[in-house]
Amino acid sequence: MLLRPLIDLLFPPLCHACKGTIPVTGTEETPPQPFICTDCLGKIAFLASPLCTLCGAPFATENGSDHICGTCLSHPPFHTSRSAAVLGGPLQELIHRFKYGGKTHLGEPLALLAFQRLEDFLCEAAPDCVVPVPLHRKRLRQRGYNQSQLIGEVLGKKLRVPQVVGNLRRLRWTEPQTGLDAGDRVTNVKGAFGVRDPKVLAGKRVLLVDDVFTTGSTLGACVDALREAEVARVAAVTVARGIQR
Ligand SMILES: [Zn+2]
Ligand SMILES: [Zn+2]
């Protein structure tokens, strides 16, 4: 395709975060890009080692290798979990516009960003299918789309596995988790999810996808439901992780 480089030259791609132009490098056909400029990428706090190998929580120290954190040692989780970056800066703005501003096209760059950062984890997890964290149908009607499903769609394509939508469901309405402390968040969503047809997921390696990890209570409640459906294992990914310090 000779047309693509010409189009890029005439209409250089814009950064999804700051709307600045992104200089085009090379004329080769490249895989889909997140289109976030170097400046904005520099303002995103990507999560890096040392992390907990199970829950993905970053350790306060800058040195050392990945290991299992104290919480996971005392209560080993059924699932492993990773996030691409800390919720903040341009990433937080992007997610806000994506989730609350109807900007559904931002699902692709956010998912590609997560894929690029978490490729090793995702490939090692070798999922059979992607399952997005579902919204309650009332919330889905309000928003018009499930942001986790839009991210999951892109990740599924990258990993060449199908996304299973509508099987993991919200069984009841839960209040927004914002403003609740960690304990209340767990209580709020406990038992809120269920699997409609366990046969579809039984024995499968599931990649559970959400936009933001805050305390892990929503993911945890989803994992409980998936475990009950006898999935083989769950790897959970989120684009961002809210870090409480
Ligand atoms: Zn930018
Ligand atoms: Zn851990």
JSON list of C-alpha atoms and ligand atoms in Angstrom, two decimals:
[
{"chain": "A", "resi": 1, "resn": "MET", "atom": "CA", "xyz": [0.00, 0.00, 0.00]},
{"chain": "A", "resi": 2, "resn": "LEU", "atom": "CA", "xyz": [1.64, 3.20, -1.21]},
{"chain": "A", "resi": 3, "resn": "LEU", "atom": "CA", "xyz": [-1.39, 5.28, -0.36]},
{"chain": "A", "resi": 4, "resn": "ARG", "atom": "CA", "xyz": [-1.03, 4.98, 3.41]},
{"chain": "A", "resi": 5, "resn": "PRO", "atom": "CA", "xyz": [2.31, 6.85, 3.71]},
{"chain": "A", "resi": 6, "resn": "LEU", "atom": "CA", "xyz": [0.96, 9.59, 1.46]},
{"chain": "A", "resi": 7, "resn": "ILE", "atom": "CA", "xyz": [-2.18, 9.97, 3.55]},
{"chain": "A", "resi": 8, "resn": "ASP", "atom": "CA", "xyz": [-0.06, 10.05, 6.72]},
{"chain": "A", "resi": 9, "resn": "LEU", "atom": "CA", "xyz": [2.12, 12.76, 5.19]},
{"chain": "A", "resi": 10, "resn": "LEU", "atom": "CA", "xyz": [-0.84, 14.92, 4.20]},
{"chain": "A", "resi": 11, "resn": "PHE", "atom": "CA", "xyz": [-2.90, 14.22, 7.28]},
{"chain": "A", "resi": 12, "resn": "PRO", "atom": "CA", "xyz": [-0.50, 13.18, 10.04]},
{"chain": "A", "resi": 13, "resn": "PRO", "atom": "CA", "xyz": [-2.17, 11.12, 12.78]},
{"chain": "A", "resi": 14, "resn": "LEU", "atom": "CA", "xyz": [-3.20, 13.10, 15.85]},
{"chain": "A", "resi": 15, "resn": "CYS", "atom": "CA", "xyz": [-2.47, 12.14, 19.44]},
{"chain": "A", "resi": 16, "resn": "HIS", "atom": "CA", "xyz": [-5.67, 10.93, 21.10]},
{"chain": "A", "resi": 17, "resn": "ALA", "atom": "CA", "xyz": [-4.65, 12.63, 24.34]},
{"chain": "A", "resi": 18, "resn": "CYS", "atom": "CA", "xyz": [-3.31, 16.11, 23.40]},
{"chain": "A", "resi": 19, "resn": "LYS", "atom": "CA", "xyz": [-4.54, 16.27, 19.76]},
{"chain": "A", "resi": 20, "resn": "GLY", "atom": "CA", "xyz": [-1.00, 17.19, 18.65]},
{"chain": "A", "resi": 21, "resn": "THR", "atom": "CA", "xyz": [0.32, 15.70, 15.42]},
{"chain": "A", "resi": 22, "resn": "ILE", "atom": "CA", "xyz": [2.40, 12.56, 15.60]},
{"chain": "A", "resi": 23, "resn": "PRO", "atom": "CA", "xyz": [5.40, 12.62, 13.23]},
{"chain": "A", "resi": 24, "resn": "VAL", "atom": "CA", "xyz": [5.27, 9.72, 10.82]},
{"chain": "A", "resi": 25, "resn": "THR", "atom": "CA", "xyz": [8.31, 7.49, 10.89]},
{"chain": "A", "resi": 26, "resn": "GLY", "atom": "CA", "xyz": [9.02, 5.02, 8.13]},
{"chain": "A", "resi": 27, "resn": "THR", "atom": "CA", "xyz": [6.80, 4.08, 5.26]},
{"chain": "A", "resi": 28, "resn": "GLU", "atom": "CA", "xyz": [6.38, 0.43, 6.16]},
{"chain": "A", "resi": 29, "resn": "GLU", "atom": "CA", "xyz": [2.95, -0.95, 6.83]},
{"chain": "A", "resi": 30, "resn": "THR", "atom": "CA", "xyz": [2.78, -1.00, 10.63]},
{"chain": "A", "resi": 31, "resn": "PRO", "atom": "CA", "xyz": [0.37, -2.82, 12.91]},
{"chain": "A", "resi": 32, "resn": "PRO", "atom": "CA", "xyz": [-2.42, -0.69, 14.48]},
{"chain": "A", "resi": 33, "resn": "GLN", "atom": "CA", "xyz": [-0.92, 1.97, 16.73]},
{"chain": "A", "resi": 34, "resn": "PRO", "atom": "CA", "xyz": [-2.40, 3.57, 19.88]},
{"chain": "A", "resi": 35, "resn": "PHE", "atom": "CA", "xyz": [-1.56, 7.04, 18.47]},
{"chain": "A", "resi": 36, "resn": "ILE", "atom": "CA", "xyz": [-0.51, 8.63, 21.70]},
{"chain": "A", "resi": 37, "resn": "CYS", "atom": "CA", "xyz": [2.44, 11.00, 21.26]},
{"chain": "A", "resi": 38, "resn": "THR", "atom": "CA", "xyz": [5.81, 10.60, 22.95]},
{"chain": "A", "resi": 39, "resn": "ASP", "atom": "CA", "xyz": [5.13, 13.58, 25.23]},
{"chain": "A", "resi": 40, "resn": "CYS", "atom": "CA", "xyz": [1.86, 12.12, 26.49]},
{"chain": "A", "resi": 41, "resn": "LEU", "atom": "CA", "xyz": [3.36, 8.63, 26.79]},
{"chain": "A", "resi": 42, "resn": "GLY", "atom": "CA", "xyz": [6.08, 10.20, 28.93]},
{"chain": "A", "resi": 43, "resn": "LYS", "atom": "CA", "xyz": [3.42, 11.46, 31.34]},
{"chain": "A", "resi": 44, "resn": "ILE", "atom": "CA", "xyz": [1.89, 8.00, 31.79]},
{"chain": "A", "resi": 45, "resn": "ALA", "atom": "CA", "xyz": [3.23, 6.02, 34.77]},
{"chain": "A", "resi": 46, "resn": "PHE", "atom": "CA", "xyz": [3.52, 2.56, 33.27]},
{"chain": "A", "resi": 47, "resn": "LEU", "atom": "CA", "xyz": [3.70, -0.23, 35.81]},
{"chain": "A", "resi": 48, "resn": "ALA", "atom": "CA", "xyz": [7.00, -2.08, 35.83]},
{"chain": "A", "resi": 49, "resn": "SER", "atom": "CA", "xyz": [8.88, -4.59, 37.96]},
{"chain": "A", "resi": 50, "resn": "PRO", "atom": "CA", "xyz": [9.05, -5.29, 40.83]},
{"chain": "A", "resi": 51, "resn": "LEU", "atom": "CA", "xyz": [5.42, -6.43, 40.90]},
{"chain": "A", "resi": 52, "resn": "CYS", "atom": "CA", "xyz": [3.55, -9.19, 42.70]},
{"chain": "A", "resi": 53, "resn": "THR", "atom": "CA", "xyz": [3.60, -12.11, 40.26]},
{"chain": "A", "resi": 54, "resn": "LEU", "atom": "CA", "xyz": [0.01, -12.97, 41.19]},
{"chain": "A", "resi": 55, "resn": "CYS", "atom": "CA", "xyz": [-2.03, -9.80, 41.83]},
{"chain": "A", "resi": 56, "resn": "GLY", "atom": "CA", "xyz": [0.28, -7.47, 39.91]},
{"chain": "A", "resi": 57, "resn": "ALA", "atom": "CA", "xyz": [0.52, -4.94, 42.76]},
{"chain": "A", "resi": 58, "resn": "PRO", "atom": "CA", "xyz": [3.65, -2.80, 42.39]},
{"chain": "A", "resi": 59, "resn": "PHE", "atom": "CA", "xyz": [6.14, -2.85, 45.26]},
{"chain": "A", "resi": 60, "resn": "ALA", "atom": "CA", "xyz": [7.26, 0.44, 46.76]},
{"chain": "A", "resi": 61, "resn": "THR", "atom": "CA", "xyz": [10.95, -0.33, 46.20]},
{"chain": "A", "resi": 62, "resn": "GLU", "atom": "CA", "xyz": [12.39, 0.40, 42.78]},
{"chain": "A", "resi": 63, "resn": "ASN", "atom": "CA", "xyz": [14.83, -2.50, 42.81]},
{"chain": "A", "resi": 64, "resn": "GLY", "atom": "CA", "xyz": [14.46, -6.24, 43.11]},
{"chain": "A", "resi": 65, "resn": "SER", "atom": "CA", "xyz": [12.63, -8.81, 41.09]},
{"chain": "A", "resi": 66, "resn": "ASP", "atom": "CA", "xyz": [8.97, -9.79, 40.92]},
{"chain": "A", "resi": 67, "resn": "HIS", "atom": "CA", "xyz": [7.75, -11.91, 43.81]},
{"chain": "A", "resi": 68, "resn": "ILE", "atom": "CA", "xyz": [4.53, -12.83, 45.58]},
{"chain": "A", "resi": 69, "resn": "CYS", "atom": "CA", "xyz": [3.20, -10.09, 47.89]},
{"chain": "A", "resi": 70, "resn": "GLY", "atom": "CA", "xyz": [2.21, -10.66, 51.51]},
{"chain": "A", "resi": 71, "resn": "THR", "atom": "CA", "xyz": [-1.51, -10.49, 50.78]},
{"chain": "A", "resi": 72, "resn": "CYS", "atom": "CA", "xyz": [-1.28, -13.14, 48.04]},
{"chain": "A", "resi": 73, "resn": "LEU", "atom": "CA", "xyz": [0.92, -15.32, 50.26]},
{"chain": "A", "resi": 74, "resn": "SER", "atom": "CA", "xyz": [-1.68, -15.37, 53.03]},
{"chain": "A", "resi": 75, "resn": "HIS", "atom": "CA", "xyz": [-4.69, -15.53, 50.68]},
{"chain": "A", "resi": 76, "resn": "PRO", "atom": "CA", "xyz": [-3.56, -17.01, 47.34]},
{"chain": "A", "resi": 77, "resn": "PRO", "atom": "CA", "xyz": [-5.91, -15.67, 44.66]},
{"chain": "A", "resi": 78, "resn": "PHE", "atom": "CA", "xyz": [-7.46, -17.96, 42.03]},
{"chain": "A", "resi": 79, "resn": "HIS", "atom": "CA", "xyz": [-6.51, -15.51, 39.31]},
{"chain": "A", "resi": 80, "resn": "THR", "atom": "CA", "xyz": [-3.51, -13.48, 38.21]},
{"chain": "A", "resi": 81, "resn": "SER", "atom": "CA", "xyz": [-3.88, -9.82, 37.41]},
{"chain": "A", "resi": 82, "resn": "ARG", "atom": "CA", "xyz": [-2.02, -7.02, 35.63]},
{"chain": "A", "resi": 83, "resn": "SER", "atom": "CA", "xyz": [-2.61, -3.39, 34.71]},
{"chain": "A", "resi": 84, "resn": "ALA", "atom": "CA", "xyz": [-0.73, -1.41, 32.10]},
{"chain": "A", "resi": 85, "resn": "ALA", "atom": "CA", "xyz": [-0.29, 1.85, 34.01]},
{"chain": "A", "resi": 86, "resn": "VAL", "atom": "CA", "xyz": [-1.21, 3.89, 37.05]},
{"chain": "A", "resi": 87, "resn": "LEU", "atom": "CA", "xyz": [-4.48, 5.79, 36.72]},
{"chain": "A", "resi": 88, "resn": "GLY", "atom": "CA", "xyz": [-3.46, 9.44, 36.34]},
{"chain": "A", "resi": 89, "resn": "GLY", "atom": "CA", "xyz": [-2.40, 12.15, 33.90]},
{"chain": "A", "resi": 90, "resn": "PRO", "atom": "CA", "xyz": [-3.34, 11.78, 30.22]},
{"chain": "A", "resi": 91, "resn": "LEU", "atom": "CA", "xyz": [-4.37, 8.16, 30.76]},
{"chain": "A", "resi": 92, "resn": "GLN", "atom": "CA", "xyz": [-7.00, 9.14, 33.33]},
{"chain": "A", "resi": 93, "resn": "GLU", "atom": "CA", "xyz": [-8.34, 11.81, 30.97]},
{"chain": "A", "resi": 94, "resn": "LEU", "atom": "CA", "xyz": [-8.49, 9.32, 28.09]},
{"chain": "A", "resi": 95, "resn": "ILE", "atom": "CA", "xyz": [-10.34, 6.77, 30.20]},
{"chain": "A", "resi": 96, "resn": "HIS", "atom": "CA", "xyz": [-12.74, 9.44, 31.48]},
{"chain": "A", "resi": 97, "resn": "ARG", "atom": "CA", "xyz": [-13.62, 10.57, 27.94]},
{"chain": "A", "resi": 98, "resn": "PHE", "atom": "CA", "xyz": [-13.90, 6.96, 26.83]},
{"chain": "A", "resi": 99, "resn": "LYS", "atom": "CA", "xyz": [-16.13, 5.89, 29.70]},
{"chain": "A", "resi": 100, "resn": "TYR", "atom": "CA", "xyz": [-18.27, 8.93, 30.44]},
{"chain": "A", "resi": 101, "resn": "GLY", "atom": "CA", "xyz": [-17.92, 11.07, 27.32]},
{"chain": "A", "resi": 102, "resn": "GLY", "atom": "CA", "xyz": [-19.23, 8.61, 24.75]},
{"chain": "A", "resi": 103, "resn": "LYS", "atom": "CA", "xyz": [-15.84, 8.51, 22.98]},
{"chain": "A", "resi": 104, "resn": "THR", "atom": "CA", "xyz": [-16.05, 4.85, 22.02]},
{"chain": "A", "resi": 105, "resn": "HIS", "atom": "CA", "xyz": [-13.24, 5.19, 19.46]},
{"chain": "A", "resi": 106, "resn": "LEU", "atom": "CA", "xyz": [-10.80, 5.51, 22.38]},
{"chain": "A", "resi": 107, "resn": "GLY", "atom": "CA", "xyz": [-11.35, 1.85, 23.21]},
{"chain": "A", "resi": 108, "resn": "GLU", "atom": "CA", "xyz": [-8.89, 0.83, 20.51]},
{"chain": "A", "resi": 109, "resn": "PRO", "atom": "CA", "xyz": [-5.92, 3.01, 21.54]},
{"chain": "A", "resi": 110, "resn": "LEU", "atom": "CA", "xyz": [-6.46, 2.13, 25.21]},
{"chain": "A", "resi": 111, "resn": "ALA", "atom": "CA", "xyz": [-6.59, -1.59, 24.41]},
{"chain": "A", "resi": 112, "resn": "LEU", "atom": "CA", "xyz": [-3.53, -1.37, 22.13]},
{"chain": "A", "resi": 113, "resn": "LEU", "atom": "CA", "xyz": [-1.64, 0.44, 24.87]},
{"chain": "A", "resi": 114, "resn": "ALA", "atom": "CA", "xyz": [-2.54, -2.33, 27.33]},
{"chain": "A", "resi": 115, "resn": "PHE", "atom": "CA", "xyz": [-1.61, -4.99, 24.78]},
{"chain": "A", "resi": 116, "resn": "GLN", "atom": "CA", "xyz": [1.80, -3.44, 24.12]},
{"chain": "A", "resi": 117, "resn": "ARG", "atom": "CA", "xyz": [2.62, -3.15, 27.81]},
{"chain": "A", "resi": 118, "resn": "LEU", "atom": "CA", "xyz": [1.21, -6.51, 28.88]},
{"chain": "A", "resi": 119, "resn": "GLU", "atom": "CA", "xyz": [2.04, -8.64, 25.85]},
{"chain": "A", "resi": 120, "resn": "ASP", "atom": "CA", "xyz": [4.23, -11.11, 27.78]},
{"chain": "A", "resi": 121, "resn": "PHE", "atom": "CA", "xyz": [1.62, -11.60, 30.48]},
{"chain": "A", "resi": 122, "resn": "LEU", "atom": "CA", "xyz": [-1.16, -11.99, 27.91]},
{"chain": "A", "resi": 123, "resn": "CYS", "atom": "CA", "xyz": [0.76, -14.49, 25.81]},
{"chain": "A", "resi": 124, "resn": "GLU", "atom": "CA", "xyz": [1.76, -16.49, 28.85]},
{"chain": "A", "resi": 125, "resn": "ALA", "atom": "CA", "xyz": [-1.86, -16.54, 30.04]},
{"chain": "A", "resi": 126, "resn": "ALA", "atom": "CA", "xyz": [-2.73, -18.04, 26.61]},
{"chain": "A", "resi": 127, "resn": "PRO", "atom": "CA", "xyz": [-6.47, -17.50, 27.10]},
{"chain": "A", "resi": 128, "resn": "ASP", "atom": "CA", "xyz": [-9.09, -19.49, 25.20]},
{"chain": "A", "resi": 129, "resn": "CYS", "atom": "CA", "xyz": [-11.48, -16.56, 25.32]},
{"chain": "A", "resi": 130, "resn": "VAL", "atom": "CA", "xyz": [-11.96, -13.00, 26.52]},
{"chain": "A", "resi": 131, "resn": "VAL", "atom": "CA", "xyz": [-14.72, -12.13, 28.99]},
{"chain": "A", "resi": 132, "resn": "PRO", "atom": "CA", "xyz": [-15.45, -8.45, 29.68]},
{"chain": "A", "resi": 133, "resn": "VAL", "atom": "CA", "xyz": [-16.64, -7.30, 33.10]},
{"chain": "A", "resi": 134, "resn": "PRO", "atom": "CA", "xyz": [-20.35, -6.81, 32.40]},
{"chain": "A", "resi": 135, "resn": "LEU", "atom": "CA", "xyz": [-22.44, -3.76, 33.15]},
{"chain": "A", "resi": 136, "resn": "HIS", "atom": "CA", "xyz": [-25.90, -3.99, 34.66]},
{"chain": "A", "resi": 137, "resn": "ARG", "atom": "CA", "xyz": [-28.45, -3.65, 31.86]},
{"chain": "A", "resi": 138, "resn": "LYS", "atom": "CA", "xyz": [-29.68, -0.39, 33.39]},
{"chain": "A", "resi": 139, "resn": "ARG", "atom": "CA", "xyz": [-26.14, 1.07, 33.22]},
{"chain": "A", "resi": 140, "resn": "LEU", "atom": "CA", "xyz": [-25.66, -0.34, 29.72]},
{"chain": "A", "resi": 141, "resn": "ARG", "atom": "CA", "xyz": [-28.83, 1.45, 28.62]},
{"chain": "A", "resi": 142, "resn": "GLN", "atom": "CA", "xyz": [-27.63, 4.72, 30.19]},
{"chain": "A", "resi": 143, "resn": "ARG", "atom": "CA", "xyz": [-24.14, 4.54, 28.66]},
{"chain": "A", "resi": 144, "resn": "GLY", "atom": "CA", "xyz": [-25.04, 2.81, 25.41]},
{"chain": "A", "resi": 145, "resn": "TYR", "atom": "CA", "xyz": [-21.94, 0.59, 25.44]},
{"chain": "A", "resi": 146, "resn": "ASN", "atom": "CA", "xyz": [-19.82, -1.48, 27.77]},
{"chain": "A", "resi": 147, "resn": "GLN", "atom": "CA", "xyz": [-16.35, 0.07, 27.82]},
{"chain": "A", "resi": 148, "resn": "SER", "atom": "CA", "xyz": [-14.75, -3.21, 28.98]},
{"chain": "A", "resi": 149, "resn": "GLN", "atom": "CA", "xyz": [-16.29, -5.04, 26.03]},
{"chain": "A", "resi": 150, "resn": "LEU", "atom": "CA", "xyz": [-14.79, -2.51, 23.59]},
{"chain": "A", "resi": 151, "resn": "ILE", "atom": "CA", "xyz": [-11.34, -3.07, 25.12]},
{"chain": "A", "resi": 152, "resn": "GLY", "atom": "CA", "xyz": [-11.91, -6.84, 25.18]},
{"chain": "A", "resi": 153, "resn": "GLU", "atom": "CA", "xyz": [-12.82, -6.85, 21.50]},
{"chain": "A", "resi": 154, "resn": "VAL", "atom": "CA", "xyz": [-9.43, -5.41, 20.52]},
{"chain": "A", "resi": 155, "resn": "LEU", "atom": "CA", "xyz": [-7.51, -7.70, 22.90]},
{"chain": "A", "resi": 156, "resn": "GLY", "atom": "CA", "xyz": [-9.38, -10.74, 21.57]},
{"chain": "A", "resi": 157, "resn": "LYS", "atom": "CA", "xyz": [-8.44, -9.78, 18.00]},
{"chain": "A", "resi": 158, "resn": "LYS", "atom": "CA", "xyz": [-4.78, -9.32, 18.95]},
{"chain": "A", "resi": 159, "resn": "LEU", "atom": "CA", "xyz": [-4.75, -12.70, 20.72]},
{"chain": "A", "resi": 160, "resn": "ARG", "atom": "CA", "xyz": [-6.93, -14.35, 18.06]},
{"chain": "A", "resi": 161, "resn": "VAL", "atom": "CA", "xyz": [-9.46, -15.65, 20.57]},
{"chain": "A", "resi": 162, "resn": "PRO", "atom": "CA", "xyz": [-13.20, -14.97, 20.72]},
{"chain": "A", "resi": 163, "resn": "GLN", "atom": "CA", "xyz": [-14.84, -12.65, 23.21]},
{"chain": "A", "resi": 164, "resn": "VAL", "atom": "CA", "xyz": [-17.71, -14.23, 25.12]},
{"chain": "A", "resi": 165, "resn": "VAL", "atom": "CA", "xyz": [-20.30, -11.55, 25.84]},
{"chain": "A", "resi": 166, "resn": "GLY", "atom": "CA", "xyz": [-23.49, -11.94, 27.85]},
{"chain": "A", "resi": 167, "resn": "ASN", "atom": "CA", "xyz": [-22.56, -15.12, 29.68]},
{"chain": "A", "resi": 168, "resn": "LEU", "atom": "CA", "xyz": [-20.96, -13.51, 32.71]},
{"chain": "A", "resi": 169, "resn": "ARG", "atom": "CA", "xyz": [-23.73, -11.21, 33.90]},
{"chain": "A", "resi": 170, "resn": "ARG", "atom": "CA", "xyz": [-24.56, -8.72, 36.60]},
{"chain": "A", "resi": 171, "resn": "LEU", "atom": "CA", "xyz": [-27.30, -10.35, 38.62]},
{"chain": "A", "resi": 172, "resn": "ARG", "atom": "CA", "xyz": [-28.19, -7.27, 40.59]},
{"chain": "A", "resi": 173, "resn": "TRP", "atom": "CA", "xyz": [-27.78, -3.53, 40.52]},
{"chain": "A", "resi": 174, "resn": "THR", "atom": "CA", "xyz": [-24.84, -2.26, 42.57]},
{"chain": "A", "resi": 175, "resn": "GLU", "atom": "CA", "xyz": [-24.15, 1.31, 43.62]},
{"chain": "A", "resi": 176, "resn": "PRO", "atom": "CA", "xyz": [-21.12, 2.91, 41.93]},
{"chain": "A", "resi": 177, "resn": "GLN", "atom": "CA", "xyz": [-17.97, 1.87, 43.79]},
{"chain": "A", "resi": 178, "resn": "THR", "atom": "CA", "xyz": [-16.66, 5.45, 43.80]},
{"chain": "A", "resi": 179, "resn": "GLY", "atom": "CA", "xyz": [-16.50, 6.83, 47.32]},
{"chain": "A", "resi": 180, "resn": "LEU", "atom": "CA", "xyz": [-16.68, 3.44, 49.03]},
{"chain": "A", "resi": 181, "resn": "ASP", "atom": "CA", "xyz": [-13.77, 2.10, 51.06]},
{"chain": "A", "resi": 182, "resn": "ALA", "atom": "CA", "xyz": [-12.14, -1.25, 50.22]},
{"chain": "A", "resi": 183, "resn": "GLY", "atom": "CA", "xyz": [-14.30, -3.26, 52.64]},
{"chain": "A", "resi": 184, "resn": "ASP", "atom": "CA", "xyz": [-17.57, -1.69, 51.48]},
{"chain": "A", "resi": 185, "resn": "ARG", "atom": "CA", "xyz": [-16.56, -2.24, 47.86]},
{"chain": "A", "resi": 186, "resn": "VAL", "atom": "CA", "xyz": [-16.20, -5.98, 48.47]},
{"chain": "A", "resi": 187, "resn": "THR", "atom": "CA", "xyz": [-19.61, -6.15, 50.22]},
{"chain": "A", "resi": 188, "resn": "ASN", "atom": "CA", "xyz": [-21.22, -4.01, 47.51]},
{"chain": "A", "resi": 189, "resn": "VAL", "atom": "CA", "xyz": [-20.34, -6.38, 44.66]},
{"chain": "A", "resi": 190, "resn": "LYS", "atom": "CA", "xyz": [-20.23, -9.71, 46.49]},
{"chain": "A", "resi": 191, "resn": "GLY", "atom": "CA", "xyz": [-22.43, -12.20, 44.65]},
{"chain": "A", "resi": 192, "resn": "ALA", "atom": "CA", "xyz": [-23.35, -9.54, 42.09]},
{"chain": "A", "resi": 193, "resn": "PHE", "atom": "CA", "xyz": [-22.15, -11.63, 39.14]},
{"chain": "A", "resi": 194, "resn": "GLY", "atom": "CA", "xyz": [-23.18, -15.00, 37.76]},
{"chain": "A", "resi": 195, "resn": "VAL", "atom": "CA", "xyz": [-22.53, -17.18, 34.73]},
{"chain": "A", "resi": 196, "resn": "ARG", "atom": "CA", "xyz": [-25.63, -17.91, 32.67]},
{"chain": "A", "resi": 197, "resn": "ASP", "atom": "CA", "xyz": [-24.31, -20.96, 30.83]},
{"chain": "A", "resi": 198, "resn": "PRO", "atom": "CA", "xyz": [-21.35, -22.52, 32.70]},
{"chain": "A", "resi": 199, "resn": "LYS", "atom": "CA", "xyz": [-20.81, -25.18, 29.99]},
{"chain": "A", "resi": 200, "resn": "VAL", "atom": "CA", "xyz": [-19.48, -22.52, 27.61]},
{"chain": "A", "resi": 201, "resn": "LEU", "atom": "CA", "xyz": [-16.71, -21.51, 30.00]},
{"chain": "A", "resi": 202, "resn": "ALA", "atom": "CA", "xyz": [-15.99, -24.72, 31.95]},
{"chain": "A", "resi": 203, "resn": "GLY", "atom": "CA", "xyz": [-12.37, -25.82, 31.59]},
{"chain": "A", "resi": 204, "resn": "LYS", "atom": "CA", "xyz": [-11.43, -22.65, 29.68]},
{"chain": "A", "resi": 205, "resn": "ARG", "atom": "CA", "xyz": [-8.59, -20.25, 30.34]},
{"chain": "A", "resi": 206, "resn": "VAL", "atom": "CA", "xyz": [-10.37, -16.93, 30.63]},
{"chain": "A", "resi": 207, "resn": "LEU", "atom": "CA", "xyz": [-8.98, -13.45, 30.09]},
{"chain": "A", "resi": 208, "resn": "LEU", "atom": "CA", "xyz": [-11.14, -11.13, 32.20]},
{"chain": "A", "resi": 209, "resn": "VAL", "atom": "CA", "xyz": [-11.03, -7.52, 31.00]},
{"chain": "A", "resi": 210, "resn": "ASP", "atom": "CA", "xyz": [-11.93, -4.25, 32.72]},
{"chain": "A", "resi": 211, "resn": "ASP", "atom": "CA", "xyz": [-10.92, -0.63, 32.22]},
{"chain": "A", "resi": 212, "resn": "VAL", "atom": "CA", "xyz": [-9.77, 0.28, 35.74]},
{"chain": "A", "resi": 213, "resn": "PHE", "atom": "CA", "xyz": [-8.60, -1.70, 38.75]},
{"chain": "A", "resi": 214, "resn": "THR", "atom": "CA", "xyz": [-9.23, 0.15, 41.99]},
{"chain": "A", "resi": 215, "resn": "THR", "atom": "CA", "xyz": [-9.30, -2.32, 44.88]},
{"chain": "A", "resi": 216, "resn": "GLY", "atom": "CA", "xyz": [-9.91, -5.42, 42.80]},
{"chain": "A", "resi": 217, "resn": "SER", "atom": "CA", "xyz": [-13.32, -6.05, 44.39]},
{"chain": "A", "resi": 218, "resn": "THR", "atom": "CA", "xyz": [-15.24, -6.02, 41.08]},
{"chain": "A", "resi": 219, "resn": "LEU", "atom": "CA", "xyz": [-12.71, -8.32, 39.40]},
{"chain": "A", "resi": 220, "resn": "GLY", "atom": "CA", "xyz": [-12.75, -10.52, 42.51]},
{"chain": "A", "resi": 221, "resn": "ALA", "atom": "CA", "xyz": [-16.54, -10.89, 42.39]},
{"chain": "A", "resi": 222, "resn": "CYS", "atom": "CA", "xyz": [-16.34, -11.77, 38.66]},
{"chain": "A", "resi": 223, "resn": "VAL", "atom": "CA", "xyz": [-13.62, -14.31, 39.35]},
{"chain": "A", "resi": 224, "resn": "ASP", "atom": "CA", "xyz": [-15.83, -15.92, 42.04]},
{"chain": "A", "resi": 225, "resn": "ALA", "atom": "CA", "xyz": [-18.58, -16.38, 39.45]},
{"chain": "A", "resi": 226, "resn": "LEU", "atom": "CA", "xyz": [-16.16, -17.73, 36.82]},
{"chain": "A", "resi": 227, "resn": "ARG", "atom": "CA", "xyz": [-14.66, -20.12, 39.34]},
{"chain": "A", "resi": 228, "resn": "GLU", "atom": "CA", "xyz": [-18.11, -21.41, 40.17]},
{"chain": "A", "resi": 229, "resn": "ALA", "atom": "CA", "xyz": [-18.55, -22.05, 36.43]},
{"chain": "A", "resi": 230, "resn": "GLU", "atom": "CA", "xyz": [-15.43, -24.23, 36.72]},
{"chain": "A", "resi": 231, "resn": "VAL", "atom": "CA", "xyz": [-13.16, -22.30, 34.38]},
{"chain": "A", "resi": 232, "resn": "ALA", "atom": "CA", "xyz": [-9.57, -23.61, 34.31]},
{"chain": "A", "resi": 233, "resn": "ARG", "atom": "CA", "xyz": [-8.02, -20.29, 35.29]},
{"chain": "A", "resi": 234, "resn": "VAL", "atom": "CA", "xyz": [-8.48, -16.56, 35.06]},
{"chain": "A", "resi": 235, "resn": "ALA", "atom": "CA", "xyz": [-6.00, -13.89, 34.06]},
{"chain": "A", "resi": 236, "resn": "ALA", "atom": "CA", "xyz": [-7.37, -10.39, 34.56]},
{"chain": "A", "resi": 237, "resn": "VAL", "atom": "CA", "xyz": [-6.15, -7.27, 32.80]},
{"chain": "A", "resi": 238, "resn": "THR", "atom": "CA", "xyz": [-7.10, -3.64, 33.19]},
{"chain": "A", "resi": 239, "resn": "VAL", "atom": "CA", "xyz": [-5.76, -0.64, 31.33]},
{"chain": "A", "resi": 240, "resn": "ALA", "atom": "CA", "xyz": [-5.19, 1.36, 34.51]},
{"chain": "A", "resi": 241, "resn": "ARG", "atom": "CA", "xyz": [-4.75, 0.78, 38.18]},
{"chain": "A", "resi": 242, "resn": "GLY", "atom": "CA", "xyz": [-5.71, 3.28, 40.85]},
{"chain": "A", "resi": 243, "resn": "ILE", "atom": "CA", "xyz": [-2.94, 3.30, 43.41]},
{"chain": "A", "resi": 244, "resn": "GLN", "atom": "CA", "xyz": [-3.86, 4.19, 46.98]},
{"chain": "A", "resi": 245, "resn": "ARG", "atom": "CA", "xyz": [-0.92, 5.53, 48.87]},
{"chain": "B", "resi": 1, "resn": "ZN", "atom": "ZN", "xyz": [-0.10, 13.79, 23.01]},
{"chain": "B", "resi": 2, "resn": "ZN", "atom": "ZN", "xyz": [-0.14, -10.04, 45.31]}
]
